[in-house]
Coordinates of C-alpha atoms in Angstrom, one line a residue:
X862 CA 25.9 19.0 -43.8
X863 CA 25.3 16.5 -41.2
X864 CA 22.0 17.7 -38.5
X865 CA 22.9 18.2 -35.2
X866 CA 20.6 16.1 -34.0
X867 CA 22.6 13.4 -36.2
X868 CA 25.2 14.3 -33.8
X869 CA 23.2 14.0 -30.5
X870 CA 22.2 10.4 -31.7
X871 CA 26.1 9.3 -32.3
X872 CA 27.2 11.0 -29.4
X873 CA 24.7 9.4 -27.4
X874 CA 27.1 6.4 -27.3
X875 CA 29.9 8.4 -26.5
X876 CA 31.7 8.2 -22.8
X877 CA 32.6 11.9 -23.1
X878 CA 33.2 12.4 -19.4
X879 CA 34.9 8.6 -18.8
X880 CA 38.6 8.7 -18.3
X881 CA 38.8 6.7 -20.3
X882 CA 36.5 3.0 -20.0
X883 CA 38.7 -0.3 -21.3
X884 CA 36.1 -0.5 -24.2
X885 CA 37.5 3.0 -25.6
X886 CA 41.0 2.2 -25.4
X887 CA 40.3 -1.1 -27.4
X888 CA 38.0 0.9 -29.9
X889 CA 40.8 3.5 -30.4
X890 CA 43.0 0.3 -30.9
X891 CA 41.1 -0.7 -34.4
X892 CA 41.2 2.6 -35.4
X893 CA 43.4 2.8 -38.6
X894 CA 46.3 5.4 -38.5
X895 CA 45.2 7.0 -41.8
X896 CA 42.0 7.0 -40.2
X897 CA 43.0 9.0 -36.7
X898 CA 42.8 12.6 -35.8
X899 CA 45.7 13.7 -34.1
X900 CA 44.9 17.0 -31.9
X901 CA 47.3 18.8 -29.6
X902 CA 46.7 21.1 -26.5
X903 CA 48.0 24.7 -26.2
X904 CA 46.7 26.1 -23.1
X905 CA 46.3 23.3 -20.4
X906 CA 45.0 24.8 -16.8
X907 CA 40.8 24.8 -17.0
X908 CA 38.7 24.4 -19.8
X909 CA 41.4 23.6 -22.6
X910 CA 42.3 20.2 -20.4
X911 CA 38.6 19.6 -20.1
X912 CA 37.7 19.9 -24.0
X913 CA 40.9 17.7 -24.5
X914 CA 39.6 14.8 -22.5
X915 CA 35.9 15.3 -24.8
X916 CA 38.4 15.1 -27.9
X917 CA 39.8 11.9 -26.5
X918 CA 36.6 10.0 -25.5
X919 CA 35.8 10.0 -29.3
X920 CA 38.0 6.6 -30.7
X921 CA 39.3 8.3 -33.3
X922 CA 41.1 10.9 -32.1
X923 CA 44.4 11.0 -30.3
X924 CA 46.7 13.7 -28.4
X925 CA 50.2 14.0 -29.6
X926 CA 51.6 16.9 -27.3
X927 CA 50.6 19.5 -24.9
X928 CA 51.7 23.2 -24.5
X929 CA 51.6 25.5 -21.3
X930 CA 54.3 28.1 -20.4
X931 CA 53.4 27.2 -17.1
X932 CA 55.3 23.9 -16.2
X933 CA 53.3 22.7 -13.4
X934 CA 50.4 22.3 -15.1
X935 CA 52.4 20.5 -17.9
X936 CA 53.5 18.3 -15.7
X937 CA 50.3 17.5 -14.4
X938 CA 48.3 17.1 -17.5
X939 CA 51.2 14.9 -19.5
X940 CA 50.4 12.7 -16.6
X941 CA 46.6 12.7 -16.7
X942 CA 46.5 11.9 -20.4
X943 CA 49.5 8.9 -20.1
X944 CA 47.9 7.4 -17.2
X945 CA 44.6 7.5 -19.3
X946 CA 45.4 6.6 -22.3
X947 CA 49.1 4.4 -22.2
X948 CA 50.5 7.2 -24.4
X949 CA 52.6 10.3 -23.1
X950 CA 52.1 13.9 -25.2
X951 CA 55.5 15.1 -26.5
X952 CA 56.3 18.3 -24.0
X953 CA 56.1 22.0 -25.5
X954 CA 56.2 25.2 -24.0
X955 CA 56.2 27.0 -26.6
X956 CA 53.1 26.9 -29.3
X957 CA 55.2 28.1 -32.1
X958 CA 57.5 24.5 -32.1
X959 CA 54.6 22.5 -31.4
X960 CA 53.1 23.9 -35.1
X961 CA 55.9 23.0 -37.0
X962 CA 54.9 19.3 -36.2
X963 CA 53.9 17.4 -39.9
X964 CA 51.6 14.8 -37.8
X965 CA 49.3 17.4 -36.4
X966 CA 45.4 17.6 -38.1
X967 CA 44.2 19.6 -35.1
X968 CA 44.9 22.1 -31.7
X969 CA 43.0 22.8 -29.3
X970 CA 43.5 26.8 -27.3
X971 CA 42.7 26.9 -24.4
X972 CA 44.7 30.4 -23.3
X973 CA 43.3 33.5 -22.0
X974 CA 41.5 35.4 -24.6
X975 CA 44.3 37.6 -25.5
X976 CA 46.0 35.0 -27.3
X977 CA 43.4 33.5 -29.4
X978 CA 43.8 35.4 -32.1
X979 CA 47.2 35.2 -32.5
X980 CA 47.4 31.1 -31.9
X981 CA 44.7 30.6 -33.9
X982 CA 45.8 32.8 -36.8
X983 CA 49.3 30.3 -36.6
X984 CA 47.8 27.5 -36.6
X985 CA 46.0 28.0 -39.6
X986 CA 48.6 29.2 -42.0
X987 CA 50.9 25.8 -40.2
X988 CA 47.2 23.6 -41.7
X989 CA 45.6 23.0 -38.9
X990 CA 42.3 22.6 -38.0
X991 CA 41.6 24.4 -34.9
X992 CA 39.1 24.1 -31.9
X993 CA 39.3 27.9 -29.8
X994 CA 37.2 28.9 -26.4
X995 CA 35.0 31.5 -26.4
X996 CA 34.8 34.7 -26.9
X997 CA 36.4 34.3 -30.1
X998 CA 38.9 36.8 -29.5
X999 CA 39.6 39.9 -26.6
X1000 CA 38.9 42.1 -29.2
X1001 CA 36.6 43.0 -32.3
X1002 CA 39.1 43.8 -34.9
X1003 CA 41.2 40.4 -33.6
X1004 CA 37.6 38.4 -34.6
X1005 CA 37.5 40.3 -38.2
X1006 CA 41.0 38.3 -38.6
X1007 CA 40.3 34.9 -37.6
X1008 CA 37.1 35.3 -40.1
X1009 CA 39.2 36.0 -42.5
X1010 CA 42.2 33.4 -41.7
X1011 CA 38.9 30.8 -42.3
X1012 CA 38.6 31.9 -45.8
X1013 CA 41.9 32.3 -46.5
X1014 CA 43.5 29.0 -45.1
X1015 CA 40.3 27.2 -45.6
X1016 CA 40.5 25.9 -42.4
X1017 CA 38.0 24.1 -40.0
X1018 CA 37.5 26.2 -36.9
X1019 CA 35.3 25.7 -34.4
X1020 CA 34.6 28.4 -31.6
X1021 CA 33.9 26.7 -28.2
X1022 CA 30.0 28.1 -28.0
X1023 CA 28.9 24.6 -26.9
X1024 CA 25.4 25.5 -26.3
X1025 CA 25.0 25.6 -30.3
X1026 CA 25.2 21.2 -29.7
X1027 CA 22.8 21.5 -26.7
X1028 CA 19.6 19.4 -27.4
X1029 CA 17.3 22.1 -25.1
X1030 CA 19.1 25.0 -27.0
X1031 CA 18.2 23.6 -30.3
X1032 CA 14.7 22.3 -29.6
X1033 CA 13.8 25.6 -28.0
X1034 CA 15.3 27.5 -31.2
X1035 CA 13.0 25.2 -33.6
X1036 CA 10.2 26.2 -31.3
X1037 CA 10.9 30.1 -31.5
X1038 CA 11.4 30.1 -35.4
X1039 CA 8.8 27.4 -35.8
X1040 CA 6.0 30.3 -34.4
X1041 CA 5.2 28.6 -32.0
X1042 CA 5.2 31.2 -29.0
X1043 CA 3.7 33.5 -32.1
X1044 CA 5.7 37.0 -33.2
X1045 CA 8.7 37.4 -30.4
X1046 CA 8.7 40.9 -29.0
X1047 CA 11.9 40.4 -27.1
X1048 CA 14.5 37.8 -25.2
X1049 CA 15.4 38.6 -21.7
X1050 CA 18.4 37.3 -20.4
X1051 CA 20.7 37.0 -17.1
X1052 CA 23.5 35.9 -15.8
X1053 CA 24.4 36.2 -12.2
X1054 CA 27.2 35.0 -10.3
X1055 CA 29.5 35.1 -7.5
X1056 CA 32.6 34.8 -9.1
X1057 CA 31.7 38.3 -11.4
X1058 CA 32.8 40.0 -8.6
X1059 CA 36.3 39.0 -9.0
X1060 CA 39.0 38.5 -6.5
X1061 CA 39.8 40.1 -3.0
X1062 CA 43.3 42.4 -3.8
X1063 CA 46.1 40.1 -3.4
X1064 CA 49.5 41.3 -2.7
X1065 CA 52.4 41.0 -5.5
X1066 CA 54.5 38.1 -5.6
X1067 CA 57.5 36.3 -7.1
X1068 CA 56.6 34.6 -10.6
X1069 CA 55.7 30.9 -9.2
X1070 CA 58.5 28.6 -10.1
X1071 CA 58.4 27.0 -13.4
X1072 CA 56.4 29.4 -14.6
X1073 CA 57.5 31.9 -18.1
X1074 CA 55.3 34.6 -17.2
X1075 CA 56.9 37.2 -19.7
X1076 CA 55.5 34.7 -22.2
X1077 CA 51.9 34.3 -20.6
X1078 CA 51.6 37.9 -20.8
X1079 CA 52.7 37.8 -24.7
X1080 CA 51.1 40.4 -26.6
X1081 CA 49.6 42.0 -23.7
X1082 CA 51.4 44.8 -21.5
X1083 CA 54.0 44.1 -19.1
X1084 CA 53.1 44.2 -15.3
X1085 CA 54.4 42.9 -12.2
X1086 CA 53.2 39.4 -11.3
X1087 CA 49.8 39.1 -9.4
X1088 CA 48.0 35.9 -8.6
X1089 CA 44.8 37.6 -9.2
X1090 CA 45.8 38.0 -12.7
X1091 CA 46.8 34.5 -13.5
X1092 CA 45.1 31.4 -13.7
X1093 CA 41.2 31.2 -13.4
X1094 CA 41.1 34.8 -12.2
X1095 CA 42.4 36.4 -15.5
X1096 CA 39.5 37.6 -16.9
X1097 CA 38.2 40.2 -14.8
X1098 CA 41.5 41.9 -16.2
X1099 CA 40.6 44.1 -20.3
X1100 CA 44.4 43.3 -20.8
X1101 CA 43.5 38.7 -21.3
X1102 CA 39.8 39.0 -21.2
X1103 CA 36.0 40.7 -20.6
X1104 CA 34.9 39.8 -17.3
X1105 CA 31.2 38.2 -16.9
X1106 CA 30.2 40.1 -19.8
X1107 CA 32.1 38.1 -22.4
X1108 CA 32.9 35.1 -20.2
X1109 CA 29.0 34.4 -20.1
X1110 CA 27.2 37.0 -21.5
X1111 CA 28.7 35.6 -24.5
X1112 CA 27.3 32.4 -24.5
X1113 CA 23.6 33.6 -23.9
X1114 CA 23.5 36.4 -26.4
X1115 CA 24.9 33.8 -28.9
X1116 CA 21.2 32.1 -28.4
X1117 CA 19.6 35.4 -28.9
X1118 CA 21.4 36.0 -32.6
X1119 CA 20.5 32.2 -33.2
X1120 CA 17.0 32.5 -33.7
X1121 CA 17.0 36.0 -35.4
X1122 CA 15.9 35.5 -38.9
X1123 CA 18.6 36.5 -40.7
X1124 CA 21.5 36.6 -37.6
X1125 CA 23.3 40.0 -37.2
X1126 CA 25.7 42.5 -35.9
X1127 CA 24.2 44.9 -33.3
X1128 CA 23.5 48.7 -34.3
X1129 CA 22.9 50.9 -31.4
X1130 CA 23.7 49.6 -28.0
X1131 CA 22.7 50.8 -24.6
X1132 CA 24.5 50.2 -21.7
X1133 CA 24.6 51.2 -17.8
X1134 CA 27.8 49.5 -16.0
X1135 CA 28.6 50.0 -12.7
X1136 CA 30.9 48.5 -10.1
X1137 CA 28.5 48.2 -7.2
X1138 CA 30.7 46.1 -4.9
X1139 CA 33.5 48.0 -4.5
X1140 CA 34.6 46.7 -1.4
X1141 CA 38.3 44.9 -1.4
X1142 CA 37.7 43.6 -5.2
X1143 CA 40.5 43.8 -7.5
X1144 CA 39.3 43.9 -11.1
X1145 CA 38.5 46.2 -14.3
X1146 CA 35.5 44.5 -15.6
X1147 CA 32.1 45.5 -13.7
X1148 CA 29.8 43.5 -11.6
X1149 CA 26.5 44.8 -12.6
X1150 CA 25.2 45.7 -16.3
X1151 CA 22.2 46.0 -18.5
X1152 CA 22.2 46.6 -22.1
X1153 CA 20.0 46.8 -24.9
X1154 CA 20.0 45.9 -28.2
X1155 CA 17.2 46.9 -30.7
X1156 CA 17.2 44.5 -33.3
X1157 CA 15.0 44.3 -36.7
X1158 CA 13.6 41.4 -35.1
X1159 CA 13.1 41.8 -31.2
X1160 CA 14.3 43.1 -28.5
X1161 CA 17.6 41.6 -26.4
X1162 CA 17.6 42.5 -22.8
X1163 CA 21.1 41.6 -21.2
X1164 CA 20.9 42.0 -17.3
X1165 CA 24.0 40.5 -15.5
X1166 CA 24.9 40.4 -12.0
X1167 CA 28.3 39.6 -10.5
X1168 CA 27.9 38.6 -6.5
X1169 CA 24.1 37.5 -7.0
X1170 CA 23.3 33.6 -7.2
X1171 CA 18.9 33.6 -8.0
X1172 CA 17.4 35.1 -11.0
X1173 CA 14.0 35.0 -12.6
X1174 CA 12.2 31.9 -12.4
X1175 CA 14.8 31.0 -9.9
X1176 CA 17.3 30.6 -12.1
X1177 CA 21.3 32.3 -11.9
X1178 CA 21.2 32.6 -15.5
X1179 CA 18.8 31.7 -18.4
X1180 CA 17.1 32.8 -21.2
X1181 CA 13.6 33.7 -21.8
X1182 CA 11.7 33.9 -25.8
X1183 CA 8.6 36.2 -25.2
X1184 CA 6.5 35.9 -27.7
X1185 CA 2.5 36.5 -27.7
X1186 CA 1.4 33.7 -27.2
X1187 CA 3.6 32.4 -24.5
X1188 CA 7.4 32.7 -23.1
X1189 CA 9.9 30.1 -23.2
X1190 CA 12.8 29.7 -20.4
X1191 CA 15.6 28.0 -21.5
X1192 CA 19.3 26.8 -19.5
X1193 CA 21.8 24.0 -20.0
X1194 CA 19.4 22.0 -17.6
X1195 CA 16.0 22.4 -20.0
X1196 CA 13.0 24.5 -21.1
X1197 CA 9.8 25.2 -20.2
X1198 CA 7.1 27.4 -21.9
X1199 CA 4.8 29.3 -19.8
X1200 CA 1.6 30.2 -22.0
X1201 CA -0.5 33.5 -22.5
X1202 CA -4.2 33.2 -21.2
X1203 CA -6.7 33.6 -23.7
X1204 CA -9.7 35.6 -21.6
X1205 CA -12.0 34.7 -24.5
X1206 CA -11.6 31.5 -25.3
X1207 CA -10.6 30.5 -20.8
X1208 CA -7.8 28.7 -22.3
X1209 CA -4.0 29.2 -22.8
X1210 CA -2.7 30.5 -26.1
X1211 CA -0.3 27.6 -26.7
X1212 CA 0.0 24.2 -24.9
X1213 CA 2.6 23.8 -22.0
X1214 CA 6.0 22.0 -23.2
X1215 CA 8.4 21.1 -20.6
X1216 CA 12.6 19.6 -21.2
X1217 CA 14.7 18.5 -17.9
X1218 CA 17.4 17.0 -17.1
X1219 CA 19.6 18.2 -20.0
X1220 CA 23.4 18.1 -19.4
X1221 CA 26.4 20.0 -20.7
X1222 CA 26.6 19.7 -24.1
X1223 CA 30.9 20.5 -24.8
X1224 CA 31.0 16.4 -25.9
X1225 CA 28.5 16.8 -28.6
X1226 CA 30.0 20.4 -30.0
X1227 CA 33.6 18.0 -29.6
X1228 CA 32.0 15.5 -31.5
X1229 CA 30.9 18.0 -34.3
X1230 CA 34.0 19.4 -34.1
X1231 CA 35.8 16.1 -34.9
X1232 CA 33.4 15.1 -37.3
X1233 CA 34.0 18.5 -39.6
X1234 CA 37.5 17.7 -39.7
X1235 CA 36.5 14.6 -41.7
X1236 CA 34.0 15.7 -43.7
X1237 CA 34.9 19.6 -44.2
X1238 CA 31.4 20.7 -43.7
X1239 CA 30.8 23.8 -41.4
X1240 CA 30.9 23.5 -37.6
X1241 CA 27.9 24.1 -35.5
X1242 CA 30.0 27.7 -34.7
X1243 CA 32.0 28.7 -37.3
X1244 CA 34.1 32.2 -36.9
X1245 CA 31.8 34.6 -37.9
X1246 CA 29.1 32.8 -35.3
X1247 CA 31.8 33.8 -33.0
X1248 CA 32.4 36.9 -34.4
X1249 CA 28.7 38.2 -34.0
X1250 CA 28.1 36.5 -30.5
X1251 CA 31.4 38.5 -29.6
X1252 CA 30.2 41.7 -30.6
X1253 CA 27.4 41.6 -28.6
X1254 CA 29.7 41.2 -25.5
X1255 CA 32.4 43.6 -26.8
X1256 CA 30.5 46.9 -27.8
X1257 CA 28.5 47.1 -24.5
X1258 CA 32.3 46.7 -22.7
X1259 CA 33.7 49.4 -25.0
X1260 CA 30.9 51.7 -24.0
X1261 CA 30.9 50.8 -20.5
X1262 CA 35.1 51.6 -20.4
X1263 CA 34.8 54.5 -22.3
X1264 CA 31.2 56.0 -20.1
X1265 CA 28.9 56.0 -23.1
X1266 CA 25.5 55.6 -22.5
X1267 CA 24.8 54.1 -26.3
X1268 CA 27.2 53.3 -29.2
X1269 CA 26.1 52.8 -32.9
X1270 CA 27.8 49.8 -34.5
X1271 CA 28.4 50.1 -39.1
X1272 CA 29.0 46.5 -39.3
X1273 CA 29.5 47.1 -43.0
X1274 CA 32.6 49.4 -42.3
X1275 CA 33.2 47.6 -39.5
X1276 CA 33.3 50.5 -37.0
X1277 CA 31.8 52.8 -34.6
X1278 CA 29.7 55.9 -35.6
X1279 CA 31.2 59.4 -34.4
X1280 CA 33.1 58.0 -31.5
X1281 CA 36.6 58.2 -31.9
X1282 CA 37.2 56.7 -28.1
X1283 CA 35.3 53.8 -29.5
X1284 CA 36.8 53.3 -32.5
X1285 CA 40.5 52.8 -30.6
X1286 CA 39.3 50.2 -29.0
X1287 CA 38.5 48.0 -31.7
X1288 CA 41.9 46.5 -32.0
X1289 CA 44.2 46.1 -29.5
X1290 CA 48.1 47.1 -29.3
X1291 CA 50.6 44.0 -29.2
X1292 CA 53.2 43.9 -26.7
X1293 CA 56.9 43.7 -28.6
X1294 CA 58.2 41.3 -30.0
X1295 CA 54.7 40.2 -30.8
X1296 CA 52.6 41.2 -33.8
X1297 CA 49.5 41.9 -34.8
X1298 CA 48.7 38.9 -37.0
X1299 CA 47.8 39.9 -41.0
X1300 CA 45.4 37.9 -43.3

């Protein structure tokens, strides 16, 4: 398996935010067909669009359609990618016909959450590679499949936990499990953010024209159209998504697991939830919330604060290793470790080491992506990556839905302990005509 700092190196000469420089076009020219990657969209608004254009700043890879039920934004991004690259996507609109396509190695979803599963779970059994945003899946038991669709299909899937390709993620990981900061007693974390609140209520309205909203809604339950419930604002909705908790508590628990010892479901979690800002918001999913989750190894501390922008060490959202000898603060932007004083020896317990000026790193976990189609070799964040990282986000939402203060988790039966309210939550219940996928 390739070393993701391997990665960082080759991506390093990668335009992944040009659109798109003459000198790609002509590199993606001498590519050989047998050679090219041929990937496909299904989910075009936000992010999907964005990992698509990190997909097509590598040389090798090429997009031969593009799915949305919503045709404005097909429109729009059939347009983006021709003018960029001389070459038009075929049109679809619906993901099931876009499978059936022989010339496909690759999709890339970029839905709401409540269709990963199942458009992940397709795509496999049609022999496709697959690239799928994060959280895995809206639900746990819908994560337990995709694990299993990897094995079965043998298929290369990649969960969009980018951070897992970020060069001040992974140095400050080598540094926790290294002992440098000595034994870690426990990772604080935060995540705080205006748009947690979610949206002021919005009146009803027609279905926007162009759009098939019956089939945005697929497996979920039927409801009237709302614009708060449709593009970007979706997730602060349990029927397509988790809120703040899964949309970015997700990400930073997912470096919490990465430097356990042996990475692991949680067992007991404790959780307090609350909507504090009740005022005009429309929304399921809470604003404020702090969980804990003992593990064998440390402590996790999850605070998260919809409406707030500053944190600790003025920061919205970060990470912090606190070990004895000193505590490392980690974002997407760097790290810095703040030492222990040593009253003995009037000197600090480990030497300062300071990382700025790091960037987004969705090119690089692209360009691993990419590169584990061709080789086969595991993905910096294979499914059950995502499926752990998800837990973490979904059992302190069950509890928080269902007002339990704490919830014990038996990974190995793959269920909640004496909680019945719990245990109906773990997988969802599929709108007709649509199924719950089976591996």
């Amino acid at each position: 398996m390739t070393h993701r700092r391997t990665f960082i190196r080759q991506s390093s000469l990668i335009a992944g935010g040009l659109w798109l420089s003459p000198a790609l076009l002509q590199a993606q020219q001498s590519i050989a067909p047998s050679d090219q990657i041929r990937v496909a969209l299904i989910g075009a608004n936000n992010m999907g669009f964005g990992i698509l254009r990190h997909h097509l700043a590598l040389p090798e890879v090429s997009c031969v359609a593009i799915c949305d039920v919503d045709q404005n934004v097909l429109d729009k991004r059939l347009k983006e990618v021709e003018d960029a690259t001389g070459k038009r996507p075929e049109r679809y609109t619906d993901f099931r016909k876009l499978l059936e396509r022989k010339d496909l190695d690759a999709v890339i979803i970029g839905t709401p959450d409540h269709w990963h599963c199942l458009i992940t779970l397709a795509a496999c059994e049609a022999g496709k590679d697959v690239y799928v945003e994060k959280p895995m899946a809206n639900t746990i038991g819908e994560c337990e499949l995709m694990v299993k669709a990897e094995s079965r299909y043998q298929r290369i899937i990649q969960v969009g936990q980018q951070q897992r390709a970020g060069q001040a993620f992974i140095e400050s990981r080598d540094l926790v499990k290294s002992g440098y900061l000595g034994k870690i007693r426990k990772i604080n974390i935060w995540s705080n953010f205006n748009y947690g609140l979610g949206n002021e209520f919005k009146p009803a309205t027609p279905v926007p024209d162009g759009v098939d909203y019956d089939f945005w809604l697929g497996p979920a339950p039927k409801r009237d159209f709302n614009p708060n419930r449709f593009h970007g604002s979706w997730r602060h909705f349990w029927d397509y998504g988790g809120g703040l908790m899964s949309d970015w508590g997700v990400h930073l628990l997912d470096m919490a697991i990465w430097v356990e010892e042996n990475p692991a479901a949680p067992s007991t979690v404790m959780t307090y939830a609350k909507n504090v800002n009740k005022e005009n918001r429309d929304r399921d999913t809470f604003d404020t919330m702090n969980v804990l989750f003992p593990k064998k190894d440390f402590l996790i501390n999850y605070d998260m604060n919809g409406g707030l922008q500053s944190g600790p060490y003025n920061k919205p959202y970060g990470i912090a290793y606190v070990g004895e000898l000193g505590t490392l603060v980690v974002n997407r932007g760097g790290y810095e470790i703040y030492p222990e004083w040593d009253g003995t020896a009037n000197a600090p317990k480990c030497e300062v080491k300071k990382l700025e000026g790091t960037k987004e790193s969705h090119n690089l976990h692209v360009a691993n992506f990419v590169e584990c189609i061709k080789t086969r070799n595991q993905p910096n964040c294979p499914p059950e990556a995502g499926r752990l990282a998800a837990l973490h986000a979904h059992i302190p939402n069950i509890a928080a839905r269902i007002g339990a203060e704490s919830l014990t988790w038996d990974d190995e039966k793959r269920q909640f302990i004496g909680n019945g309210a719990a245990n109906a939550m773990i997988w969802p219940e599929y709108r007709e005509p649509w199924k719950l996928p089976k591996v």
